[in-house]
Short mmCIF file of C-alpha atoms in Angstrom, two decimals:
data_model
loop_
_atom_site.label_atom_id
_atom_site.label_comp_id
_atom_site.label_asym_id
_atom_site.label_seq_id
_atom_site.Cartn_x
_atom_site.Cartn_y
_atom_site.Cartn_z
CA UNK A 1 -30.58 -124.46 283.87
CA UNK A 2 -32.65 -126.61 286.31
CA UNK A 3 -33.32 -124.55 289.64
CA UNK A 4 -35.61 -125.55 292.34
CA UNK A 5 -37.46 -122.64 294.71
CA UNK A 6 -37.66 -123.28 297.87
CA UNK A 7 -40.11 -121.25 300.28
CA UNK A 8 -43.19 -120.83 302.50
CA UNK A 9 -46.43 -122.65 301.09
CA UNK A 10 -48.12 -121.01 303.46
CA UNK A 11 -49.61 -118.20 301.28
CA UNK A 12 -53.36 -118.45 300.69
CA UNK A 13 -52.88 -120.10 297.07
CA UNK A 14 -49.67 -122.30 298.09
CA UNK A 15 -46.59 -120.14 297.00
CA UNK A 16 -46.14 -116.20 297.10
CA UNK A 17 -46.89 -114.30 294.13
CA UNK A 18 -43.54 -112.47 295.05
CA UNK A 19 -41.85 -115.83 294.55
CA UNK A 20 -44.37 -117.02 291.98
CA UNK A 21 -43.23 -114.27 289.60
CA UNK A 22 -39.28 -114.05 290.33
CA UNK A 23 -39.51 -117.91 289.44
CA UNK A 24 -41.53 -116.76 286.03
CA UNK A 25 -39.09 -114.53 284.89
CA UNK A 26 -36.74 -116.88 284.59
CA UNK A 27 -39.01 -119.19 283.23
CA UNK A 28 -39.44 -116.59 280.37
CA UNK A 29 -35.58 -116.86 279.93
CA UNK A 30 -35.66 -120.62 278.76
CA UNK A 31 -35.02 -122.11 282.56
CA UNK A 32 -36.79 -124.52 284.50
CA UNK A 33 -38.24 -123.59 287.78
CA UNK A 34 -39.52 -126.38 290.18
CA UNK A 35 -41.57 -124.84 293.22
CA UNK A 36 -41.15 -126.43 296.80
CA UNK A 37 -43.72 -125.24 299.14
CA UNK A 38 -42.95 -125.40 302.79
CA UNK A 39 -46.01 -125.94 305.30
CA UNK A 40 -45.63 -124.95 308.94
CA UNK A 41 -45.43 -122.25 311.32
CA UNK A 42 -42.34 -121.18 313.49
CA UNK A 43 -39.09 -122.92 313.84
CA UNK A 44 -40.30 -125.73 315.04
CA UNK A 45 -42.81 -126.08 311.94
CA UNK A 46 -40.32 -125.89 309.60
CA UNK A 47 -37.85 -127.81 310.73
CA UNK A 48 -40.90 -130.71 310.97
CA UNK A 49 -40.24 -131.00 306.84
CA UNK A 50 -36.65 -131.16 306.99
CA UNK A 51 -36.84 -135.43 306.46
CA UNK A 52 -40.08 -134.57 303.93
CA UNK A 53 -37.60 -131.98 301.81
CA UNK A 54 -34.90 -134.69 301.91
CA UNK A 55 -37.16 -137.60 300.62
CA UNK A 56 -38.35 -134.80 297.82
CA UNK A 57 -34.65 -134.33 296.52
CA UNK A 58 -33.58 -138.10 296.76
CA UNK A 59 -32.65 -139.15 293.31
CA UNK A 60 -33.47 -135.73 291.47
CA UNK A 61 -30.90 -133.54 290.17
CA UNK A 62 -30.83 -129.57 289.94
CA UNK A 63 -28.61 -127.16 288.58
CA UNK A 64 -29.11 -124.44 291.85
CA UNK A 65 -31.40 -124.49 294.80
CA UNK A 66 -32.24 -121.25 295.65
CA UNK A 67 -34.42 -120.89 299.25
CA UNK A 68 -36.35 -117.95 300.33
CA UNK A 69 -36.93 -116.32 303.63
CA UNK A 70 -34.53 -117.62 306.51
CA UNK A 71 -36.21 -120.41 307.85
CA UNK A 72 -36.90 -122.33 304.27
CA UNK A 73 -33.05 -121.58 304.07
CA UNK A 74 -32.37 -123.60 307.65
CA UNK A 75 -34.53 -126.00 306.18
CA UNK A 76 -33.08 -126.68 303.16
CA UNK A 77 -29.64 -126.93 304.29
CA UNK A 78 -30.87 -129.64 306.61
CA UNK A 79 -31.97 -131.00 304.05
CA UNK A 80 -29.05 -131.53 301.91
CA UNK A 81 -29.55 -129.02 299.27
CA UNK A 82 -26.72 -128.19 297.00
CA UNK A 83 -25.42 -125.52 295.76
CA UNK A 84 -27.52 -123.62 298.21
CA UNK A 85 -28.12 -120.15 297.14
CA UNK A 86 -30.80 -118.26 299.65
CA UNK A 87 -32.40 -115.12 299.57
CA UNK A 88 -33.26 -112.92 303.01
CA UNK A 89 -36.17 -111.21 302.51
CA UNK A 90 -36.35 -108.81 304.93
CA UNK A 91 -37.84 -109.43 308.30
CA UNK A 92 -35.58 -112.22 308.67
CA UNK A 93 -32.75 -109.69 309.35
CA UNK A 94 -34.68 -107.21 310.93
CA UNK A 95 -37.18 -108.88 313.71
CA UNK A 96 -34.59 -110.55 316.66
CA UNK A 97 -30.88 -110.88 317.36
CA UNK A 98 -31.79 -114.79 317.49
CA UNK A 99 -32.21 -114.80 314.34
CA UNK A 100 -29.53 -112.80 313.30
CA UNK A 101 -27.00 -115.52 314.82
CA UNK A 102 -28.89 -118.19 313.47
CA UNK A 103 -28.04 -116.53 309.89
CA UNK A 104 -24.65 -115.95 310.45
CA UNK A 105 -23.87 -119.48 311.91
CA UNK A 106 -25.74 -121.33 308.79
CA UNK A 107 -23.89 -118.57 306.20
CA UNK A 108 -20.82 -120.01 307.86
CA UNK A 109 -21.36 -123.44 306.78
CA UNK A 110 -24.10 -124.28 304.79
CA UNK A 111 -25.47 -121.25 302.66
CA UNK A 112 -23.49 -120.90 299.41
CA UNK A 113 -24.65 -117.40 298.36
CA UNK A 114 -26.71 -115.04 300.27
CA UNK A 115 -29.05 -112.74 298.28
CA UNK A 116 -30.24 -109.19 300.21
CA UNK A 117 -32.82 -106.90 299.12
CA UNK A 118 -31.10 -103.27 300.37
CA UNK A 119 -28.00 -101.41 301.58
CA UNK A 120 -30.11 -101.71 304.77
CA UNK A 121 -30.13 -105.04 304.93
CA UNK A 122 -27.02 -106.17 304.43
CA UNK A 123 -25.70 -103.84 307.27
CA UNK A 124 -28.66 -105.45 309.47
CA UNK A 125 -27.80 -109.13 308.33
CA UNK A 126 -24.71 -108.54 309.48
CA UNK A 127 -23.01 -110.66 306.41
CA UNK A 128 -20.07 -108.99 304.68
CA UNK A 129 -20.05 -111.34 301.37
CA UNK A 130 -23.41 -110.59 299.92
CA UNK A 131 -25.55 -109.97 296.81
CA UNK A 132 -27.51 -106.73 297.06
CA UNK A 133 -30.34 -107.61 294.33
CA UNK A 134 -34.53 -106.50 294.96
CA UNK A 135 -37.26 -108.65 293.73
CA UNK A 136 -37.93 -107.62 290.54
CA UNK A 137 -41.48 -105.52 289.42
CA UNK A 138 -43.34 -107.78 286.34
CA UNK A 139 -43.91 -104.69 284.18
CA UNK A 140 -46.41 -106.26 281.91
CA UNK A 141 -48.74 -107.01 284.19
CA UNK A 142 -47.76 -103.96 286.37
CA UNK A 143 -48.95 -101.28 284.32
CA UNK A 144 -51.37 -97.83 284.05
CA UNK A 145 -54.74 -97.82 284.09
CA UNK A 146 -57.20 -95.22 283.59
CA UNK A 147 -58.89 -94.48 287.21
CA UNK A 148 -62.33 -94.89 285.28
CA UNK A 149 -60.79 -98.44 284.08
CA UNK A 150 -59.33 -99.74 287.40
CA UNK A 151 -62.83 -98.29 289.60
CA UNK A 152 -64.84 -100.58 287.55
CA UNK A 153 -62.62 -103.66 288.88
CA UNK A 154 -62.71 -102.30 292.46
CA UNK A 155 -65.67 -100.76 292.98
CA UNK A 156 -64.90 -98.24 294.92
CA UNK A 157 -66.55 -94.70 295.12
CA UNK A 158 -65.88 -92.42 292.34
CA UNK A 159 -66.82 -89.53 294.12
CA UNK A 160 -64.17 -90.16 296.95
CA UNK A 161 -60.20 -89.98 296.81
CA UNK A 162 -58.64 -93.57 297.96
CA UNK A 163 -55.90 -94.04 299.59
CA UNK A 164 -54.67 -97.54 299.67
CA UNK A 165 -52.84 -98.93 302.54
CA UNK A 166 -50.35 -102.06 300.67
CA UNK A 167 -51.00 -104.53 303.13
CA UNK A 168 -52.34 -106.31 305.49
CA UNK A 169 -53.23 -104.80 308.62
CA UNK A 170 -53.18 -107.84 310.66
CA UNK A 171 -49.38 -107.34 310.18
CA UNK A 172 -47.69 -105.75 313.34
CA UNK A 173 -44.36 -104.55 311.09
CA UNK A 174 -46.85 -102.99 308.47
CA UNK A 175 -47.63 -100.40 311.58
CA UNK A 176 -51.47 -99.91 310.62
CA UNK A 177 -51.47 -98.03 313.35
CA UNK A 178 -49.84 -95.52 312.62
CA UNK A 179 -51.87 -95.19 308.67
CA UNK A 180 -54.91 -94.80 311.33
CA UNK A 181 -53.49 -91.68 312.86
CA UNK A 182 -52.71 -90.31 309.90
CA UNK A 183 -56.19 -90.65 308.03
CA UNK A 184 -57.79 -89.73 311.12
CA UNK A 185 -56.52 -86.01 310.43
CA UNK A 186 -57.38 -86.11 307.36
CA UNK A 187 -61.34 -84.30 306.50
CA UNK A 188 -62.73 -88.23 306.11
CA UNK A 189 -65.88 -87.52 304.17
CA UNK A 190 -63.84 -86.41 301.53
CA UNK A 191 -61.34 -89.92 301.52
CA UNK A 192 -61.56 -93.54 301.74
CA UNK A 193 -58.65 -96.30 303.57
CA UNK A 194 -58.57 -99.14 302.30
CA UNK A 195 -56.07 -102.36 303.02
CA UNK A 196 -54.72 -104.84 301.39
CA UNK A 197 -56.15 -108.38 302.50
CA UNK A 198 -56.51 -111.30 299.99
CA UNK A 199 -56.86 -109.46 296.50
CA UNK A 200 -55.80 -112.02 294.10
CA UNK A 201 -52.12 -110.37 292.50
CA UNK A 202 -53.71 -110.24 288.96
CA UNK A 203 -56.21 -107.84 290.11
CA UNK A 204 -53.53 -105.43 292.24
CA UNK A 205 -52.76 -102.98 289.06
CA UNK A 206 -56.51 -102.59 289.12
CA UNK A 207 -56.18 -101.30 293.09
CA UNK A 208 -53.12 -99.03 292.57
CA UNK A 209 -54.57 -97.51 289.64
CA UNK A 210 -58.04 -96.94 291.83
CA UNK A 211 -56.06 -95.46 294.26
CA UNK A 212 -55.00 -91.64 294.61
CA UNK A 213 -52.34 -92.47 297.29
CA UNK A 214 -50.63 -95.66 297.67
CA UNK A 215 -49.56 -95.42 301.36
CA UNK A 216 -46.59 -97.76 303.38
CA UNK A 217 -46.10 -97.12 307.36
CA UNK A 218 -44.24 -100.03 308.04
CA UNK A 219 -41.40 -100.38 311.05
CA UNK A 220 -39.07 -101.88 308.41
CA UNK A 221 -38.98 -103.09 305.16
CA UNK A 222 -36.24 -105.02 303.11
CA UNK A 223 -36.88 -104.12 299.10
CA UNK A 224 -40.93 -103.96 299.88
CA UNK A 225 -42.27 -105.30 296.09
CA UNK A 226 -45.60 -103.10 296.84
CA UNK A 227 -43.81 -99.72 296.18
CA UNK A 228 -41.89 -100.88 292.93
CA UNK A 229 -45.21 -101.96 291.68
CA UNK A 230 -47.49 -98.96 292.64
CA UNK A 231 -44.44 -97.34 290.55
CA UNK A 232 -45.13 -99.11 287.34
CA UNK A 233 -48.47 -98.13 287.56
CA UNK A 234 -46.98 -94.44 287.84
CA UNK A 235 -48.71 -93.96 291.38
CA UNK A 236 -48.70 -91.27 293.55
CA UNK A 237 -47.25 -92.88 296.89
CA UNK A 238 -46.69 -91.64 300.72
CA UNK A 239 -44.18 -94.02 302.56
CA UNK A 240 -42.21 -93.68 305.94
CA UNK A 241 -38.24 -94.10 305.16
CA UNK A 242 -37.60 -97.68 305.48
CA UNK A 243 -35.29 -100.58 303.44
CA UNK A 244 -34.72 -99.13 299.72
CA UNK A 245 -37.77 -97.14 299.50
CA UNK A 246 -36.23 -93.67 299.22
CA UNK A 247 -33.82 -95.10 296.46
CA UNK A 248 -36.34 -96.73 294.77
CA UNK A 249 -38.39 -93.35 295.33
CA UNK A 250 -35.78 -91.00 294.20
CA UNK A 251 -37.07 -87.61 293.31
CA UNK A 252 -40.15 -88.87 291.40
CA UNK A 253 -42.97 -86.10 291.52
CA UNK A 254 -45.97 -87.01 293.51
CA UNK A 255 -44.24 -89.73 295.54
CA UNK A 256 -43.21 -88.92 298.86
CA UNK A 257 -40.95 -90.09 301.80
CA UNK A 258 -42.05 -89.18 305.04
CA UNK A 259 -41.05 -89.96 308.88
CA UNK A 260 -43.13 -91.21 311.13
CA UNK A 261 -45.30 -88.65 312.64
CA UNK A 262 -49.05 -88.88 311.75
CA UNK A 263 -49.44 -85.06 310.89
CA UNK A 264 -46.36 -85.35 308.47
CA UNK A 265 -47.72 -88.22 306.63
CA UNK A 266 -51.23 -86.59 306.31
CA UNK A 267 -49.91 -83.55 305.16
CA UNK A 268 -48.31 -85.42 302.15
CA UNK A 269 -51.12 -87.61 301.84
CA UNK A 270 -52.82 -84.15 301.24
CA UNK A 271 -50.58 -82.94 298.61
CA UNK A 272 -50.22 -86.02 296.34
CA UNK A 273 -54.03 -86.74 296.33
CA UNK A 274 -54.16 -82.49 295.01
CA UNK A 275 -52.05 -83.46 291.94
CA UNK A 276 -54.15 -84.48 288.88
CA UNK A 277 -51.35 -86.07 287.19
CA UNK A 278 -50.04 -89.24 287.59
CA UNK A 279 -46.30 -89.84 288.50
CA UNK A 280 -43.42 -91.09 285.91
CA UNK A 281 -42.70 -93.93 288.77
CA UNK A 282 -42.46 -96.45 285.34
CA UNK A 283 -39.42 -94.59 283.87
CA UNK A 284 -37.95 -94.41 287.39
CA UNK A 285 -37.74 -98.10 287.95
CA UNK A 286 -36.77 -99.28 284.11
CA UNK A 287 -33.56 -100.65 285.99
CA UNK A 288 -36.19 -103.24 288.28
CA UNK A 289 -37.93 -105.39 285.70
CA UNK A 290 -38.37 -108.69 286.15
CA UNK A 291 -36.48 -109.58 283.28
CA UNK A 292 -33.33 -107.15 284.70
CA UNK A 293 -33.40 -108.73 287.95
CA UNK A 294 -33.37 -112.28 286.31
CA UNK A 295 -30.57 -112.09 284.50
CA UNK A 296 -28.91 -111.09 287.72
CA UNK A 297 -30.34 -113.96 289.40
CA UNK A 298 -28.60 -116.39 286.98
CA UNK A 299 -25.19 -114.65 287.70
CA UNK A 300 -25.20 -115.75 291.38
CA UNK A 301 -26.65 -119.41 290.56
CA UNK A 302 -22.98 -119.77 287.85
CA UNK A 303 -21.36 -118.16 290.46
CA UNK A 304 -22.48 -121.05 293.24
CA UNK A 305 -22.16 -123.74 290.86
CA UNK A 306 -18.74 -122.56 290.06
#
């Protein structure tokens, strides 16, 4: 099968790693996966490529198109893409009630198949006829480490216990804020915060695996990749109760799901960075591999072209 990704190229390196490695794993299943980035920022950004997208697909013939995030969606349905398949990837569903209508109208009549991350989402997308499916976690790369093995990647003080906020402060819905309280009651000569900005994804096993706490306050989350892959590396994680995270969770030992009072979350912080062990997070998620979720994928995409 010939499928064409269409998304954001507005990552540092051109395409997300998120949508970098769902296109891989279906690579490794004998497809073909052409990358379209998209270049631009808001609505009216996007929407500035529709004739550039159209030019692209003159004359060239896929199987599926499958878009990700909302706008790359609008964009490619603008654009003539067919079958459409599109993925919401969280925010897109959770951020304004414009948007929301702007989904539902181009569901309506342009969007083949719609592909959610959580429960959650689909009851904030508002769409009845959807496909609940997470990104999936690349377990080989994704994997344990030895904390003396990952520190010498990192370089981060072996005398101190990290905790590891997964992503970017600069991020209003990844509520830094919030990770600041928390730490702050924490005794701080005895830990370290650290965030998430511009580590190249081949390194990240190397950062969970420094890590003693893996640590998520955000306002909402869809499916958020960070937590399945802190899991593979059988870390010990502290995250507020947003999108699938206390499914994905479960009743793992040393990973905990919290609310969203600083003293609560510091607490836990406290207890997971006191167990020695790490977690069994990797058996947990067995049903979230890349290759799992791929063969999913390629369900919907038959299902469109049918």
């Amino acid at each position: 099968m010939k499928i064409l990704f269409i998304s954001s190229g507005n990552a540092k390196n051109g395409i997300s790693p998120i949508i970098k490695n769902q296109g891989q794993s279906l690579i490794d299943l004998g497809h073909q996966v052409v990358f379209y980035g998209i270049k631009g920022k808001g609505i009216k950004g996007y929407f500035s490529n529709i004739f550039k997208l159209k030019k692209f697909l003159k004359n060239k013939e896929f199987d599926c198109i499958h878009a990700h995030y909302s706008l790359s969606a609008m964009v490619a349905a603008l654009s003539g893409a067919k079958p459409l398949v599109v993925s919401l990837m969280g925010s897109d569903v959770k951020e304004s009630r414009f948007f929301k209508y702007l989904i539902i109208f181009f569901n309506s009549f342009f969007w083949k198949k719609v592909i959610v991350k959580s429960k959650d989402m689909q009851k904030a997308s508002g769409l009845d006829e959807v496909y609940v499916i997470p990104n999936g976690v690349d377990v080989k790369k994704f994997k344990p480490y030895t904390k003396v093995e990952a520190l010498k990647i990192t370089q981060w003080n072996s005398q101190k216990k990290h905790i590891l906020f997964a992503a970017n402060p600069a991020r209003f819905e990844k509520n830094f804020i919030l990770a600041e309280a928390a730490f702050e009651l924490l005794q701080e000569s005895e830990f370290e915060l650290h965030t998430l900005v511009d580590i190249p994804n081949d390194l990240m096993p190397y950062y969970f695996n420094s890590a003693d706490v893996v640590l998520l306050t955000s306002l909402w989350e869809g499916s958020p990749n960070v937590i399945k892959e802190a899991m593979a590396c059988n870390s010990k994680i502290v995250a507020v109760d947003v999108g699938d995270i206390r499914k994905v969770i479960a009743d793992t030992k040393g990973c905990f799901v919290t609310g969203f009072t600083p003293q609560e979350i510091a607490d836990r912080i406290q207890e997971a960075s006191s167990l020695e062990q790490k977690t069994t997070g990797r058996d947990t998620i067995n049903h979230l591999t890349s290759e799992t979720i791929a063969h999913q994928l390629i369900k919907v995409y038959k299902s469109a072209i049918s």
